[in-house]
Amino acid sequence: MYLSQSELILNADGSIYHLNLLPEDISNTIITVGDPDRVSNVSKYFDKIEVKKGKREFIAHTGTLNNKRITVISTGIGTDNIDIVLNELDALVNIDFKNRCLKDEHTTLDIIRIGTSGAIQPDILTDTFLISDYAMGFDGLLHFYNQTKETYSEIIDSFVAQTGWSSKKATPYIVRCDLNLANKLANNQIPFGFTATNIGFYGPQNRVLRLKIPDKNINSKLKGFQFNGLKIINLEMETSGIYALAGLLGHRAVSMNCILANRATATFSKNPTKTVDALIQHTLKHLTKH
């Protein structure tokens, strides 16, 4: 299949359009962070940095740590940006840019999100970590692609019924992490949980400043949802998109969440920078151990 110039958009130097990266610029192990400033907070731990590139909110550093090559890239906030980042990362390893066609041999990426999040269950303390086992997406991104994996329709139907989910909103979808990759990053102090991915930070997460929202009890409904013991633990804005596209494209993905806020107890971390740094160090340690 030949990919036209309007579909596979390359810059003048042959790099992929938004990320401004060449295929040789990235590793097969990718750490994603939302904040562009957090890229250097990860790469400062590398033994050596060989690539530093950026365009718009997409900043990428590639280097080595303990002889393992790693790329860290910022995505910006939201699943709309994730759609760009995941598709272009996949293109870098699975499309021949010179011939504009798919490669015969598929390359699998390991994609690890290191991100911040807010808990909605009162027993989840701030400054703790959570691995997203499942993610429920309220963003609708998956519906724009042909779905080829389990859709968890029974859980979705139960969620819609229990919460009175409005038909004006996107139908939720559920996706899951790669358990082999998740187990590599886990320990007995980091629980696995069910994450909800929101399409915005204010109204979609029940925050009211000046604009009113149609259902002021939505967070309570999310907190109270249960399906065979499964309940939603935390809210953030990228995980479902990462899991959805990684799964469709044949990559492995896991989301590591740093719990900075608890919406149920109205508390926020007293030292968020320290907590995020601790999650970065934990992730790098487990990614590079032999």
Short mmCIF file of C-alpha atoms in Angstrom, two decimals:
data_model
loop_
_atom_site.label_atom_id
_atom_site.label_comp_id
_atom_site.label_asym_id
_atom_site.label_seq_id
_atom_site.Cartn_x
_atom_site.Cartn_y
_atom_site.Cartn_z
CA MET A 1 0.00 0.00 0.00
CA TYR A 2 1.46 3.33 -1.13
CA LEU A 3 0.94 6.22 1.29
CA SER A 4 0.42 9.58 -0.42
CA GLN A 5 1.98 12.87 0.66
CA SER A 6 -1.29 14.00 2.26
CA GLU A 7 -1.50 10.84 4.44
CA LEU A 8 2.13 10.27 5.42
CA ILE A 9 3.35 13.84 5.89
CA LEU A 10 7.11 14.29 6.11
CA ASN A 11 9.20 17.37 6.73
CA ALA A 12 11.87 18.55 4.29
CA ASP A 13 14.56 16.59 6.16
CA GLY A 14 12.51 13.37 5.94
CA SER A 15 11.31 13.47 9.54
CA ILE A 16 7.73 12.68 10.56
CA TYR A 17 5.54 15.78 10.46
CA HIS A 18 4.56 16.62 14.07
CA LEU A 19 7.24 14.85 16.09
CA ASN A 20 10.09 16.07 13.84
CA LEU A 21 11.87 12.72 14.31
CA LEU A 22 13.70 10.37 11.97
CA PRO A 23 13.41 6.59 12.37
CA GLU A 24 16.92 6.34 13.80
CA ASP A 25 16.12 8.95 16.47
CA ILE A 26 13.99 6.67 18.63
CA SER A 27 14.39 3.51 20.66
CA ASN A 28 11.94 0.64 20.82
CA THR A 29 11.39 1.58 24.48
CA ILE A 30 9.39 4.81 24.72
CA ILE A 31 8.52 6.76 27.85
CA THR A 32 5.73 9.31 27.35
CA VAL A 33 5.15 12.31 29.60
CA GLY A 34 2.55 15.02 29.19
CA ASP A 35 4.64 18.03 30.17
CA PRO A 36 7.49 18.98 27.79
CA ASP A 37 9.53 20.16 30.79
CA ARG A 38 9.32 16.66 32.27
CA VAL A 39 11.34 15.18 29.41
CA SER A 40 14.60 16.50 30.87
CA ASN A 41 13.48 15.35 34.32
CA VAL A 42 13.62 11.82 32.91
CA SER A 43 16.63 12.10 30.62
CA LYS A 44 18.81 13.65 33.35
CA TYR A 45 19.14 10.12 34.71
CA PHE A 46 20.44 8.72 31.41
CA ASP A 47 24.13 7.83 31.24
CA LYS A 48 24.27 9.46 27.81
CA ILE A 49 21.86 11.52 25.66
CA GLU A 50 22.36 11.16 21.91
CA VAL A 51 19.26 12.88 20.49
CA LYS A 52 17.47 16.06 21.53
CA LYS A 53 14.74 17.25 19.18
CA GLY A 54 11.47 19.08 19.47
CA LYS A 55 8.59 20.73 17.65
CA ARG A 56 5.57 22.38 19.25
CA GLU A 57 4.78 20.50 22.47
CA PHE A 58 6.54 17.35 21.29
CA ILE A 59 10.03 17.22 22.84
CA ALA A 60 12.07 14.01 22.53
CA HIS A 61 15.33 12.86 24.09
CA THR A 62 16.94 9.51 23.29
CA GLY A 63 19.81 8.08 25.28
CA THR A 64 21.08 5.09 27.21
CA LEU A 65 20.84 3.98 30.82
CA ASN A 66 22.58 0.83 32.00
CA ASN A 67 23.23 -0.03 28.33
CA LYS A 68 19.52 0.16 27.48
CA ARG A 69 18.45 2.66 24.82
CA ILE A 70 15.38 4.68 25.83
CA THR A 71 13.40 7.51 24.25
CA VAL A 72 11.35 9.92 26.36
CA ILE A 73 8.85 12.11 24.55
CA SER A 74 6.28 14.67 25.66
CA THR A 75 2.76 14.28 24.33
CA GLY A 76 1.04 17.35 25.66
CA ILE A 77 -2.33 16.87 27.32
CA GLY A 78 -5.21 14.77 26.01
CA THR A 79 -6.03 11.84 23.76
CA ASP A 80 -6.16 14.10 20.68
CA ASN A 81 -2.40 14.55 21.09
CA ILE A 82 -2.02 10.84 21.82
CA ASP A 83 -3.58 10.12 18.42
CA ILE A 84 -0.73 12.07 16.81
CA VAL A 85 2.07 10.69 18.98
CA LEU A 86 1.13 6.99 18.81
CA ASN A 87 0.47 6.99 15.07
CA GLU A 88 3.71 8.82 14.31
CA LEU A 89 5.82 6.67 16.65
CA ASP A 90 4.41 3.61 14.92
CA ALA A 91 5.12 5.13 11.51
CA LEU A 92 8.76 5.67 12.50
CA VAL A 93 9.31 1.94 13.00
CA ASN A 94 6.76 0.30 10.73
CA ILE A 95 6.66 2.43 7.57
CA ASP A 96 9.40 2.76 4.97
CA PHE A 97 9.59 6.53 4.51
CA LYS A 98 11.61 6.31 1.30
CA ASN A 99 9.16 4.02 -0.51
CA ARG A 100 6.07 5.23 1.39
CA CYS A 101 4.83 1.73 2.13
CA LEU A 102 4.39 -0.55 5.12
CA LYS A 103 7.40 -2.62 6.12
CA ASP A 104 7.13 -6.38 5.74
CA GLU A 105 8.34 -6.99 9.30
CA HIS A 106 6.47 -5.44 12.22
CA THR A 107 8.39 -3.77 15.06
CA THR A 108 6.81 -3.71 18.52
CA LEU A 109 7.35 -0.74 20.81
CA ASP A 110 7.19 -0.74 24.60
CA ILE A 111 5.34 2.44 25.59
CA ILE A 112 5.33 3.55 29.22
CA ARG A 113 3.34 6.57 30.32
CA ILE A 114 4.62 8.39 33.41
CA GLY A 115 1.82 10.75 34.34
CA THR A 116 -0.03 12.54 37.08
CA SER A 117 -3.53 11.66 38.15
CA GLY A 118 -6.29 12.29 40.67
CA ALA A 119 -7.93 9.57 42.74
CA ILE A 120 -11.69 9.43 43.30
CA GLN A 121 -11.67 6.71 45.95
CA PRO A 122 -11.04 8.09 49.48
CA ASP A 123 -8.65 5.30 50.50
CA ILE A 124 -6.11 6.14 47.75
CA LEU A 125 -3.54 8.45 49.32
CA THR A 126 -1.83 11.32 47.56
CA ASP A 127 1.86 10.79 46.71
CA THR A 128 1.27 7.11 45.93
CA PHE A 129 1.54 5.25 42.61
CA LEU A 130 -0.96 3.25 40.59
CA ILE A 131 -0.64 1.08 37.50
CA SER A 132 -3.64 1.33 35.17
CA ASP A 133 -4.76 -2.24 34.55
CA TYR A 134 -7.91 -1.22 32.69
CA ALA A 135 -8.75 2.20 31.27
CA MET A 136 -12.20 3.51 30.41
CA GLY A 137 -12.11 6.21 27.75
CA PHE A 138 -14.68 9.01 27.68
CA ASP A 139 -12.91 10.65 24.74
CA GLY A 140 -14.32 8.60 21.85
CA LEU A 141 -10.94 8.14 20.12
CA LEU A 142 -11.24 4.38 19.67
CA HIS A 143 -14.53 4.77 17.80
CA PHE A 144 -12.69 6.37 14.88
CA TYR A 145 -10.78 3.11 14.23
CA ASN A 146 -11.83 -0.47 13.47
CA GLN A 147 -11.83 -2.33 16.76
CA THR A 148 -10.14 -5.72 16.70
CA LYS A 149 -9.92 -6.62 20.38
CA GLU A 150 -12.17 -7.26 23.37
CA THR A 151 -14.57 -4.34 23.92
CA TYR A 152 -15.81 -5.30 27.41
CA SER A 153 -19.39 -4.55 26.36
CA GLU A 154 -20.94 -5.95 29.56
CA ILE A 155 -18.90 -3.60 31.74
CA ILE A 156 -19.71 -0.65 29.48
CA ASP A 157 -23.45 -1.42 29.48
CA SER A 158 -23.39 -1.70 33.28
CA PHE A 159 -21.50 1.58 33.58
CA VAL A 160 -23.94 3.44 31.33
CA ALA A 161 -26.89 2.06 33.30
CA GLN A 162 -25.41 2.73 36.75
CA THR A 163 -24.31 6.29 35.99
CA GLY A 164 -27.13 7.35 33.68
CA TRP A 165 -24.48 8.25 31.11
CA SER A 166 -25.82 10.87 28.70
CA SER A 167 -26.32 9.82 25.09
CA LYS A 168 -24.96 13.27 24.11
CA LYS A 169 -21.50 12.15 25.29
CA ALA A 170 -19.22 9.71 23.53
CA THR A 171 -19.94 6.07 24.33
CA PRO A 172 -17.26 4.90 26.80
CA TYR A 173 -14.80 2.22 25.74
CA ILE A 174 -12.52 0.00 27.80
CA VAL A 175 -8.99 -1.12 26.99
CA ARG A 176 -6.30 -2.91 28.97
CA CYS A 177 -2.57 -2.59 29.56
CA ASP A 178 -0.02 -5.15 28.43
CA LEU A 179 0.28 -7.27 31.55
CA ASN A 180 3.80 -8.53 30.80
CA LEU A 181 5.10 -4.98 30.60
CA ALA A 182 3.06 -3.89 33.61
CA ASN A 183 4.38 -6.74 35.74
CA LYS A 184 7.94 -5.73 34.86
CA LEU A 185 7.27 -2.32 36.44
CA ALA A 186 5.19 -3.50 39.38
CA ASN A 187 6.07 -4.23 42.97
CA ASN A 188 3.99 -5.15 46.01
CA GLN A 189 3.55 -1.48 46.94
CA ILE A 190 2.00 -0.36 43.63
CA PRO A 191 -1.59 -1.52 43.12
CA PHE A 192 -3.24 -2.20 39.78
CA GLY A 193 -6.39 -0.17 39.20
CA PHE A 194 -9.17 0.90 36.84
CA THR A 195 -8.51 4.34 35.36
CA ALA A 196 -10.97 6.70 33.69
CA THR A 197 -9.61 8.92 30.92
CA ASN A 198 -11.40 12.25 30.59
CA ILE A 199 -11.61 14.51 27.56
CA GLY A 200 -10.98 17.67 29.60
CA PHE A 201 -9.77 18.93 32.97
CA TYR A 202 -12.63 21.12 34.19
CA GLY A 203 -16.21 20.24 33.24
CA PRO A 204 -15.37 16.68 32.15
CA GLN A 205 -13.80 16.08 35.57
CA ASN A 206 -16.63 17.79 37.48
CA ARG A 207 -14.63 20.94 38.23
CA VAL A 208 -16.76 24.07 38.33
CA LEU A 209 -15.25 27.56 38.18
CA ARG A 210 -17.78 29.73 36.31
CA LEU A 211 -19.36 27.30 33.85
CA LYS A 212 -22.15 25.07 35.10
CA ILE A 213 -22.23 21.36 34.27
CA PRO A 214 -25.29 19.19 33.57
CA ASP A 215 -24.52 16.49 36.17
CA LYS A 216 -22.84 17.79 39.32
CA ASN A 217 -22.85 14.29 40.81
CA ILE A 218 -20.86 12.60 38.06
CA ASN A 219 -17.75 12.03 40.19
CA SER A 220 -19.86 10.42 42.90
CA LYS A 221 -21.40 8.17 40.26
CA LEU A 222 -17.96 7.24 38.96
CA LYS A 223 -16.77 6.52 42.49
CA GLY A 224 -19.82 4.34 43.17
CA PHE A 225 -19.66 2.30 39.96
CA GLN A 226 -18.89 -1.40 40.45
CA PHE A 227 -18.87 -4.41 38.17
CA ASN A 228 -17.95 -7.77 39.71
CA GLY A 229 -15.66 -6.01 42.18
CA LEU A 230 -14.12 -3.72 39.53
CA LYS A 231 -14.35 -0.02 40.40
CA ILE A 232 -12.86 3.18 39.00
CA ILE A 233 -9.90 4.42 41.05
CA ASN A 234 -8.52 7.51 39.32
CA LEU A 235 -9.00 10.11 36.60
CA GLU A 236 -6.50 11.39 34.03
CA MET A 237 -6.40 12.38 30.36
CA GLU A 238 -4.24 10.07 28.19
CA THR A 239 -4.23 6.41 29.24
CA SER A 240 -7.21 5.08 27.27
CA GLY A 241 -5.87 6.58 24.05
CA ILE A 242 -2.43 5.07 24.60
CA TYR A 243 -3.84 1.62 25.37
CA ALA A 244 -6.33 1.75 22.49
CA LEU A 245 -3.88 2.71 19.77
CA ALA A 246 -1.02 0.61 21.15
CA GLY A 247 -3.29 -2.42 21.07
CA LEU A 248 -4.51 -1.76 17.53
CA LEU A 249 -0.98 -1.08 16.25
CA GLY A 250 0.58 -4.13 17.92
CA HIS A 251 2.58 -2.39 20.64
CA ARG A 252 2.83 -2.96 24.40
CA ALA A 253 1.73 -0.17 26.74
CA VAL A 254 1.35 0.56 30.43
CA SER A 255 0.40 3.73 32.32
CA MET A 256 2.21 4.57 35.56
CA ASN A 257 0.16 7.06 37.57
CA CYS A 258 1.43 9.43 40.22
CA ILE A 259 -1.54 10.28 42.46
CA LEU A 260 -1.21 13.99 43.21
CA ALA A 261 -4.82 14.74 44.14
CA ASN A 262 -7.71 12.98 45.82
CA ARG A 263 -11.03 14.41 44.70
CA ALA A 264 -12.99 12.49 47.34
CA THR A 265 -11.00 13.96 50.23
CA ALA A 266 -10.21 17.31 48.52
CA THR A 267 -6.48 16.92 49.14
CA PHE A 268 -3.43 17.64 46.99
CA SER A 269 0.20 16.61 47.22
CA LYS A 270 2.39 18.89 49.33
CA ASN A 271 5.44 18.07 47.20
CA PRO A 272 4.33 16.98 43.71
CA THR A 273 7.78 17.44 42.16
CA LYS A 274 9.33 15.00 44.62
CA THR A 275 6.59 12.44 44.07
CA VAL A 276 6.81 12.57 40.26
CA ASP A 277 10.59 12.24 40.47
CA ALA A 278 10.22 9.14 42.65
CA LEU A 279 7.96 7.54 40.01
CA ILE A 280 10.46 8.42 37.28
CA GLN A 281 13.28 6.77 39.21
CA HIS A 282 11.17 3.70 39.97
CA THR A 283 10.21 3.29 36.31
CA LEU A 284 13.76 3.70 35.01
CA LYS A 285 15.13 1.28 37.59
CA HIS A 286 12.67 -1.46 36.64
CA LEU A 287 12.97 -0.84 32.90
CA THR A 288 16.74 -1.26 32.97
CA LYS A 289 17.24 -4.04 35.46
CA HIS A 290 18.42 -7.30 33.98
#
